[in-house]
CSV table of C-alpha atoms in Angstrom, one decimal:
chain,number,residue,atom,x,y,z
S,191,UNK,CA,123.4,-46.1,-170.2
S,192,UNK,CA,123.9,-42.5,-169.2
S,193,UNK,CA,127.2,-40.7,-169.6
S,194,UNK,CA,126.5,-38.5,-166.6
S,195,UNK,CA,129.2,-38.4,-164.0
S,196,UNK,CA,128.0,-38.1,-160.4
S,197,UNK,CA,130.9,-38.9,-158.1
S,198,UNK,CA,130.4,-38.8,-154.3
S,199,UNK,CA,133.6,-39.0,-152.3
S,200,UNK,CA,133.8,-41.0,-149.1
S,201,UNK,CA,136.3,-40.6,-146.2
S,202,UNK,CA,139.5,-42.4,-146.9
S,203,UNK,CA,142.7,-42.6,-144.8
S,204,UNK,CA,144.9,-43.3,-147.9
S,205,UNK,CA,143.7,-40.2,-149.7
S,206,UNK,CA,144.4,-38.1,-146.6
S,207,UNK,CA,147.9,-39.5,-146.3
S,208,UNK,CA,148.6,-38.9,-149.9
S,209,UNK,CA,147.4,-35.3,-149.6
S,210,UNK,CA,149.5,-34.8,-146.5
S,211,UNK,CA,152.7,-36.5,-147.9
S,212,UNK,CA,154.3,-33.3,-149.3
S,213,UNK,CA,153.8,-31.5,-145.9
S,214,UNK,CA,155.3,-34.5,-144.1
S,215,UNK,CA,158.3,-34.5,-146.3
S,216,UNK,CA,158.8,-30.8,-145.6
S,217,UNK,CA,158.4,-31.6,-141.9
S,218,UNK,CA,161.1,-34.2,-142.1
S,219,UNK,CA,163.4,-31.8,-143.9
S,220,UNK,CA,162.8,-29.1,-141.3
S,221,UNK,CA,163.5,-31.5,-138.5
S,222,UNK,CA,166.6,-33.0,-140.0
S,223,UNK,CA,168.0,-29.6,-140.9
S,224,UNK,CA,167.2,-28.3,-137.4
S,225,UNK,CA,169.0,-31.2,-135.9
S,226,UNK,CA,172.1,-30.4,-137.9
S,227,UNK,CA,173.0,-27.1,-136.2
S,228,UNK,CA,170.4,-25.0,-137.9
S,229,UNK,CA,168.2,-24.8,-134.8
S,230,UNK,CA,166.1,-21.9,-136.1
S,231,UNK,CA,164.5,-24.3,-138.5
S,232,UNK,CA,162.7,-26.0,-135.6
S,233,UNK,CA,160.4,-22.9,-135.7
S,234,UNK,CA,159.0,-24.0,-139.0
S,235,UNK,CA,158.1,-27.5,-137.8
S,236,UNK,CA,154.7,-26.5,-136.4
S,237,UNK,CA,153.8,-24.8,-139.7
S,238,UNK,CA,154.6,-27.9,-141.7
S,239,UNK,CA,152.8,-30.2,-139.3
S,240,UNK,CA,149.7,-27.9,-139.4
S,241,UNK,CA,149.8,-28.0,-143.2
S,242,UNK,CA,149.8,-31.8,-143.1
S,243,UNK,CA,146.9,-32.0,-140.6
S,244,UNK,CA,144.9,-29.5,-142.7
S,245,UNK,CA,145.4,-31.5,-145.9
S,246,UNK,CA,144.6,-34.8,-144.1
S,247,UNK,CA,141.3,-33.3,-142.7
S,248,UNK,CA,140.4,-31.7,-146.1
S,249,UNK,CA,141.0,-34.7,-148.4
S,250,UNK,CA,141.0,-37.7,-146.0
S,251,UNK,CA,138.2,-36.8,-143.5
S,252,UNK,CA,136.4,-34.5,-145.9
S,253,UNK,CA,136.0,-32.0,-143.1
S,254,UNK,CA,135.9,-28.3,-143.5
S,255,UNK,CA,134.0,-25.7,-145.6
S,256,UNK,CA,136.3,-26.0,-148.6
S,257,UNK,CA,136.4,-29.8,-148.7
S,258,UNK,CA,135.1,-31.2,-152.0
S,259,UNK,CA,132.4,-33.8,-151.2
S,260,UNK,CA,131.4,-34.7,-154.7
S,261,UNK,CA,131.9,-34.0,-158.4
S,262,UNK,CA,129.3,-34.1,-161.1
S,263,UNK,CA,129.4,-33.3,-164.8
S,264,UNK,CA,126.5,-31.8,-166.7
S,265,UNK,CA,126.4,-30.4,-170.2
S,266,UNK,CA,130.2,-30.5,-170.5
S,267,UNK,CA,130.7,-28.5,-167.2
S,268,UNK,CA,132.2,-30.0,-164.0
S,269,UNK,CA,130.6,-29.0,-160.7
S,270,UNK,CA,132.0,-29.5,-157.2
S,271,UNK,CA,129.9,-29.9,-154.1
S,272,UNK,CA,131.7,-28.3,-151.2
S,273,UNK,CA,131.5,-28.9,-147.4
S,274,UNK,CA,129.8,-25.5,-147.1
S,275,UNK,CA,126.8,-26.7,-149.1
S,276,UNK,CA,127.7,-24.8,-152.2
S,277,UNK,CA,127.9,-26.2,-155.7
S,278,UNK,CA,130.4,-24.5,-157.9
S,279,UNK,CA,131.2,-24.8,-161.6
S,280,UNK,CA,134.9,-25.6,-161.7
S,281,UNK,CA,137.6,-26.4,-164.2
S,282,UNK,CA,140.7,-28.6,-163.7
S,283,UNK,CA,144.0,-26.7,-163.7
S,284,UNK,CA,146.8,-27.9,-166.0
S,285,UNK,CA,148.8,-28.9,-162.9
S,286,UNK,CA,146.2,-31.7,-162.2
S,287,UNK,CA,147.6,-35.3,-162.6
S,288,UNK,CA,145.7,-38.3,-163.8
S,289,UNK,CA,146.7,-41.9,-163.6
S,290,UNK,CA,144.9,-45.3,-163.6
S,291,UNK,CA,144.3,-45.5,-159.8
S,292,UNK,CA,144.9,-41.9,-158.6
S,293,UNK,CA,143.7,-38.5,-159.8
S,294,UNK,CA,145.2,-35.4,-158.2
S,295,UNK,CA,142.9,-32.5,-159.1
S,296,UNK,CA,143.4,-28.8,-158.5
S,297,UNK,CA,140.0,-27.3,-159.2
S,298,UNK,CA,139.5,-23.6,-159.9
S,299,UNK,CA,136.0,-22.0,-159.9
S,300,UNK,CA,135.0,-20.8,-163.3
S,301,UNK,CA,133.6,-17.5,-162.0
S,302,UNK,CA,136.6,-16.4,-159.9
S,303,UNK,CA,140.3,-17.0,-159.7
S,304,UNK,CA,140.6,-16.4,-156.0
S,305,UNK,CA,140.5,-20.0,-154.6
S,306,UNK,CA,141.4,-23.4,-155.7
S,307,UNK,CA,140.3,-26.7,-154.3
S,308,UNK,CA,142.6,-29.7,-154.1
S,309,UNK,CA,141.0,-33.1,-154.6
S,310,UNK,CA,142.6,-36.6,-154.2
S,311,UNK,CA,140.6,-39.4,-155.9
S,312,UNK,CA,141.6,-43.0,-155.3
S,313,UNK,CA,140.2,-46.1,-156.7
S,314,UNK,CA,141.6,-49.6,-156.3
S,315,UNK,CA,141.2,-53.1,-155.1
S,316,UNK,CA,144.2,-53.4,-152.8
S,317,UNK,CA,143.7,-50.1,-151.0
S,318,UNK,CA,140.1,-49.0,-150.5
S,319,UNK,CA,139.5,-45.9,-152.4
S,320,UNK,CA,137.3,-42.9,-151.9
S,321,UNK,CA,135.3,-43.2,-155.1
S,322,UNK,CA,133.3,-45.9,-157.0
S,323,UNK,CA,135.3,-47.6,-159.8
S,324,UNK,CA,132.9,-47.0,-162.7
S,325,UNK,CA,132.3,-43.3,-161.9
S,326,UNK,CA,136.1,-42.8,-161.4
S,327,UNK,CA,136.8,-44.3,-164.8
S,328,UNK,CA,134.2,-42.0,-166.4
S,329,UNK,CA,135.6,-38.9,-164.8
S,330,UNK,CA,139.2,-39.9,-165.9
S,331,UNK,CA,138.1,-40.4,-169.5
S,332,UNK,CA,136.1,-37.2,-169.5
S,333,UNK,CA,139.1,-35.3,-168.1
S,334,UNK,CA,141.4,-36.8,-170.7
S,335,UNK,CA,139.2,-36.9,-173.8
S,336,UNK,CA,135.8,-35.5,-173.4
S,337,UNK,CA,136.2,-31.9,-172.6
S,338,UNK,CA,136.0,-29.3,-175.3
S,339,UNK,CA,138.8,-26.7,-175.2
């Protein structure tokens, strides 16, 4: 049995909704605040809705040049396959969160510090996830225990 991790993401509505949730909360705040006599706040609503749509497309529909379509691990290095066709060596930022059914990753390329790539990984039986269970478990364990510092 190989310890290689080769994770291919699939389109997932739940992952898109989870990625868009902070932007939708910000949209609700802007709309409620705008309705309570701060009418200038309505000008921010299109920006927050655009952020929600962007994150839904990026993480739910896997559309766009910077969408992460897959992750693979080789010789203790994590690689991300992007929608643009590139494969980059990446590292998970400390702000990434790992739980038993959800992994929220913020991936930063090793070569540069200019861009980061958000990734939402879901695995479960109640809600269809966007990754296979066995590869998801291997990635979680590698992220928690297997990396060298």
